[in-house]
Amino acid sequence: MDPALWGNLPDHVLDHVLVQLPLPVLSRFRCVCRRFYSLSASRSFLKSYPVSLSPVSFPQPWLVHTYAAASNAYNPAANNWFELSPYFIPDPWFSNVMASMSGLVLLSPLAKGACRPVRIVVFNPYTGFEKRLPPIGHPSAAQMLVDPSGDNYQIFAICEDPDSEEERERWLLHRYTSSSNGWGVLSSQLPIGIFPGSATIDVCNGIVYCTVGYRTPQFGIWAFDMAERRWSRVRLPFLPSYARCQLVSCGKRLMLITRMKDEMAVQNDNCRGSFSCCAQGDLLYIISGATREINVTVFNLATKNVQYAPPLVAAVNSSKTFPFYPRLSTLV
């Protein structure tokens, strides 16, 4: 490049050139100068960034496996694993990945203080920008929704109430909205059957689903209608004592995963036993693992095709596996 030419270009002309670059190339340009670095935080620049160069550069969500400072990602398009930067998750020894959606990752502190409020962090690993949310009670479970535009997002969390002395009223269902930058209480009293230590949250079509007692006779699913502000228990087509299933939300779809088909399990011996599921986009990831090996089966909800990932040699215990969709246009 001719320094004299590039150095004399007006900013708006230079922006027009940069906005045509593929996402990985644009990310490398951030180290050139402060102005280039700040472009990934500029809404006006991101609004003009072609969608075809951002999410379509990665047509399907990755599956990220992280343990301590080691992170690996599975790319279903290439059917391979690759190593991520050790800074992909900030402070991995002190934070827990609670949810991920549209390029954003939700982190909460691992250390649980005695009824002390904590600050949950929303982080975009691709741009490196983060936002610390207003203090709230320590979260037991959380989920997030992101608008298609990437301008706003919501976070739903079951959190402790530091001021409550009653065990039954100790946990609250909260909602955070990025537009107001504040938390609000959706439900001040959870149903008796919801014990937060084992609960998970899924949000679909205006309803918060809370699943508890996975792989136990106390298994149950409760639904909270945000419009009516009312809890109800979801009727299951089987006895709770026989439940070995998981509830997975994916966009406007809600799936109850009970078992894996025999022909799929034959391809992956580890999937005959315990497995976990997560989904994003059109992909459902079925994850199982031995002591030092992660096995992943990918089911495409749109095409109904099944794909088997190469095994990943990595720690299984105390690790976290979650789907991640690299996006530059989703701001924290």
CSV table of C-alpha atoms in Angstrom, one decimal, residues 150-310:
chain,number,residue,atom,x,y,z
A,150,GLY,CA,-28.5,-6.4,17.3
A,151,ASP,CA,-29.4,-3.1,18.9
A,152,ASN,CA,-31.1,-4.4,22.1
A,153,TYR,CA,-31.1,-7.5,24.2
A,154,GLN,CA,-32.9,-8.9,27.3
A,155,ILE,CA,-31.5,-11.1,30.1
A,156,PHE,CA,-33.7,-13.4,32.2
A,157,ALA,CA,-32.2,-14.7,35.5
A,158,ILE,CA,-33.2,-16.4,38.7
A,159,CYS,CA,-31.3,-14.5,41.3
A,160,GLU,CA,-31.0,-14.5,45.1
A,161,ASP,CA,-32.7,-11.7,47.0
A,162,PRO,CA,-30.1,-10.6,49.6
A,163,ASP,CA,-32.8,-8.9,51.7
A,164,SER,CA,-35.1,-11.9,52.1
A,165,GLU,CA,-35.1,-14.1,55.2
A,166,GLU,CA,-37.7,-16.6,53.9
A,167,GLU,CA,-36.3,-19.5,52.0
A,168,ARG,CA,-39.3,-19.6,49.7
A,169,GLU,CA,-39.0,-15.9,48.8
A,170,ARG,CA,-35.3,-16.0,48.6
A,171,TRP,CA,-35.2,-16.4,44.8
A,172,LEU,CA,-36.7,-13.9,42.3
A,173,LEU,CA,-37.1,-14.0,38.5
A,174,HIS,CA,-35.5,-10.9,37.0
A,175,ARG,CA,-35.4,-9.4,33.6
A,176,TYR,CA,-32.8,-6.9,32.3
A,177,THR,CA,-33.3,-4.8,29.2
A,178,SER,CA,-30.3,-3.1,27.5
A,179,SER,CA,-32.5,-0.1,26.4
A,180,SER,CA,-33.2,0.9,30.0
A,181,ASN,CA,-30.0,-0.6,31.5
A,182,GLY,CA,-31.9,-1.8,34.5
A,183,TRP,CA,-33.3,-4.9,36.1
A,184,GLY,CA,-37.0,-5.5,36.8
A,185,VAL,CA,-38.7,-8.2,38.9
A,186,LEU,CA,-40.9,-10.5,36.8
A,187,SER,CA,-41.9,-12.9,39.7
A,188,SER,CA,-41.2,-12.3,43.4
A,189,GLN,CA,-42.2,-15.9,44.3
A,190,LEU,CA,-41.2,-19.0,42.4
A,191,PRO,CA,-43.4,-22.2,42.5
A,192,ILE,CA,-42.5,-24.6,45.4
A,193,GLY,CA,-41.2,-27.2,42.9
A,194,ILE,CA,-38.5,-24.9,41.6
A,195,PHE,CA,-35.3,-25.4,43.5
A,196,PRO,CA,-32.8,-23.0,41.9
A,197,GLY,CA,-29.7,-25.0,42.4
A,198,SER,CA,-30.6,-27.4,39.5
A,199,ALA,CA,-32.9,-25.1,37.5
A,200,THR,CA,-32.3,-24.0,33.9
A,201,ILE,CA,-34.1,-21.2,31.9
A,202,ASP,CA,-35.4,-21.1,28.4
A,203,VAL,CA,-37.3,-18.2,26.8
A,204,CYS,CA,-39.6,-18.7,23.8
A,205,ASN,CA,-42.5,-16.7,22.4
A,206,GLY,CA,-43.1,-14.6,25.5
A,207,ILE,CA,-42.9,-17.4,28.0
A,208,VAL,CA,-40.1,-18.2,30.5
A,209,TYR,CA,-39.6,-22.0,30.9
A,210,CYS,CA,-37.9,-23.2,34.0
A,211,THR,CA,-36.7,-26.8,34.1
A,212,VAL,CA,-35.7,-28.5,37.4
A,213,GLY,CA,-34.6,-31.9,38.6
A,214,TYR,CA,-32.8,-33.1,35.4
A,215,ARG,CA,-32.3,-36.9,35.5
A,216,THR,CA,-34.2,-37.1,38.9
A,217,PRO,CA,-37.7,-38.2,39.9
A,218,GLN,CA,-38.4,-34.5,40.8
A,219,PHE,CA,-38.1,-33.5,37.1
A,220,GLY,CA,-40.6,-30.8,36.1
A,221,ILE,CA,-41.1,-27.9,33.7
A,222,TRP,CA,-42.8,-24.6,34.8
A,223,ALA,CA,-43.9,-21.9,32.5
A,224,PHE,CA,-44.2,-18.2,33.4
A,225,ASP,CA,-46.4,-16.2,31.0
A,226,MET,CA,-44.9,-12.7,31.0
A,227,ALA,CA,-48.1,-11.1,29.7
A,228,GLU,CA,-50.3,-12.6,32.5
A,229,ARG,CA,-47.5,-12.7,35.1
A,230,ARG,CA,-48.6,-16.2,36.0
A,231,TRP,CA,-46.8,-19.6,36.6
A,232,SER,CA,-48.2,-22.9,35.5
A,233,ARG,CA,-46.8,-26.4,35.4
A,234,VAL,CA,-46.3,-28.0,31.9
A,235,ARG,CA,-48.0,-31.3,31.5
A,236,LEU,CA,-45.6,-34.0,30.3
A,237,PRO,CA,-46.4,-37.1,28.2
A,238,PHE,CA,-44.6,-39.3,30.7
A,239,LEU,CA,-44.2,-39.8,34.4
A,240,PRO,CA,-41.6,-37.5,35.9
A,241,SER,CA,-39.8,-40.5,37.5
A,242,TYR,CA,-39.0,-41.7,34.0
A,243,ALA,CA,-37.7,-38.4,32.7
A,244,ARG,CA,-34.3,-38.2,31.3
A,245,CYS,CA,-34.9,-35.3,29.0
A,246,GLN,CA,-33.8,-31.7,28.4
A,247,LEU,CA,-35.7,-28.6,27.3
A,248,VAL,CA,-33.9,-26.6,24.5
A,249,SER,CA,-35.1,-23.3,23.0
A,250,CYS,CA,-33.9,-22.3,19.6
A,251,GLY,CA,-35.4,-19.1,18.2
A,252,LYS,CA,-39.2,-19.5,18.2
A,253,ARG,CA,-38.9,-23.3,18.6
A,254,LEU,CA,-39.0,-25.2,21.8
A,255,MET,CA,-37.8,-28.8,21.9
A,256,LEU,CA,-38.0,-31.5,24.5
A,257,ILE,CA,-35.1,-34.0,24.0
A,258,THR,CA,-35.7,-37.4,25.6
A,259,ARG,CA,-33.4,-39.8,23.9
A,260,MET,CA,-31.2,-40.3,20.8
A,261,LYS,CA,-32.2,-42.6,18.0
A,262,ASP,CA,-30.3,-45.9,18.0
A,263,GLU,CA,-28.8,-45.3,14.5
A,264,MET,CA,-27.3,-42.0,15.8
A,265,ALA,CA,-26.1,-43.5,19.0
A,266,VAL,CA,-24.3,-46.3,17.1
A,267,GLN,CA,-22.1,-43.7,15.5
A,268,ASN,CA,-21.1,-42.4,18.9
A,269,ASP,CA,-20.8,-44.9,21.6
A,270,ASN,CA,-20.5,-42.3,24.3
A,271,CYS,CA,-24.0,-41.0,23.4
A,272,ARG,CA,-25.6,-44.2,24.7
A,273,GLY,CA,-25.3,-42.8,28.2
A,274,SER,CA,-25.5,-39.3,29.6
A,275,PHE,CA,-25.5,-36.4,27.1
A,276,SER,CA,-26.4,-32.7,27.0
A,277,CYS,CA,-28.0,-30.5,24.3
A,278,CYS,CA,-27.8,-26.9,23.2
A,279,ALA,CA,-29.0,-25.2,20.1
A,280,GLN,CA,-28.6,-22.0,18.1
A,281,GLY,CA,-29.6,-21.1,14.6
A,282,ASP,CA,-30.8,-24.3,12.9
A,283,LEU,CA,-28.3,-26.5,14.6
A,284,LEU,CA,-28.9,-28.8,17.6
A,285,TYR,CA,-25.7,-29.9,19.3
A,286,ILE,CA,-25.7,-33.2,21.2
A,287,ILE,CA,-22.7,-33.4,23.5
A,288,SER,CA,-21.2,-36.3,25.4
A,289,GLY,CA,-17.8,-37.2,26.7
A,290,ALA,CA,-15.6,-39.5,28.5
A,291,THR,CA,-12.9,-38.4,31.0
A,292,ARG,CA,-10.7,-36.7,28.4
A,293,GLU,CA,-12.7,-36.7,25.1
A,294,ILE,CA,-15.6,-34.6,23.9
A,295,ASN,CA,-18.0,-36.2,21.3
A,296,VAL,CA,-20.5,-34.1,19.4
A,297,THR,CA,-23.4,-35.0,17.1
A,298,VAL,CA,-24.9,-32.2,15.1
A,299,PHE,CA,-28.5,-32.3,13.9
A,300,ASN,CA,-29.7,-29.7,11.4
A,301,LEU,CA,-33.3,-28.8,12.2
A,302,ALA,CA,-33.9,-27.4,8.7
A,303,THR,CA,-32.4,-30.2,6.6
A,304,LYS,CA,-32.8,-33.0,9.1
A,305,ASN,CA,-29.2,-34.0,8.3
A,306,VAL,CA,-26.9,-35.5,11.0
A,307,GLN,CA,-23.2,-34.7,11.2
A,308,TYR,CA,-20.6,-36.2,13.5
A,309,ALA,CA,-17.7,-34.0,14.7
A,310,PRO,CA,-14.2,-35.4,15.2
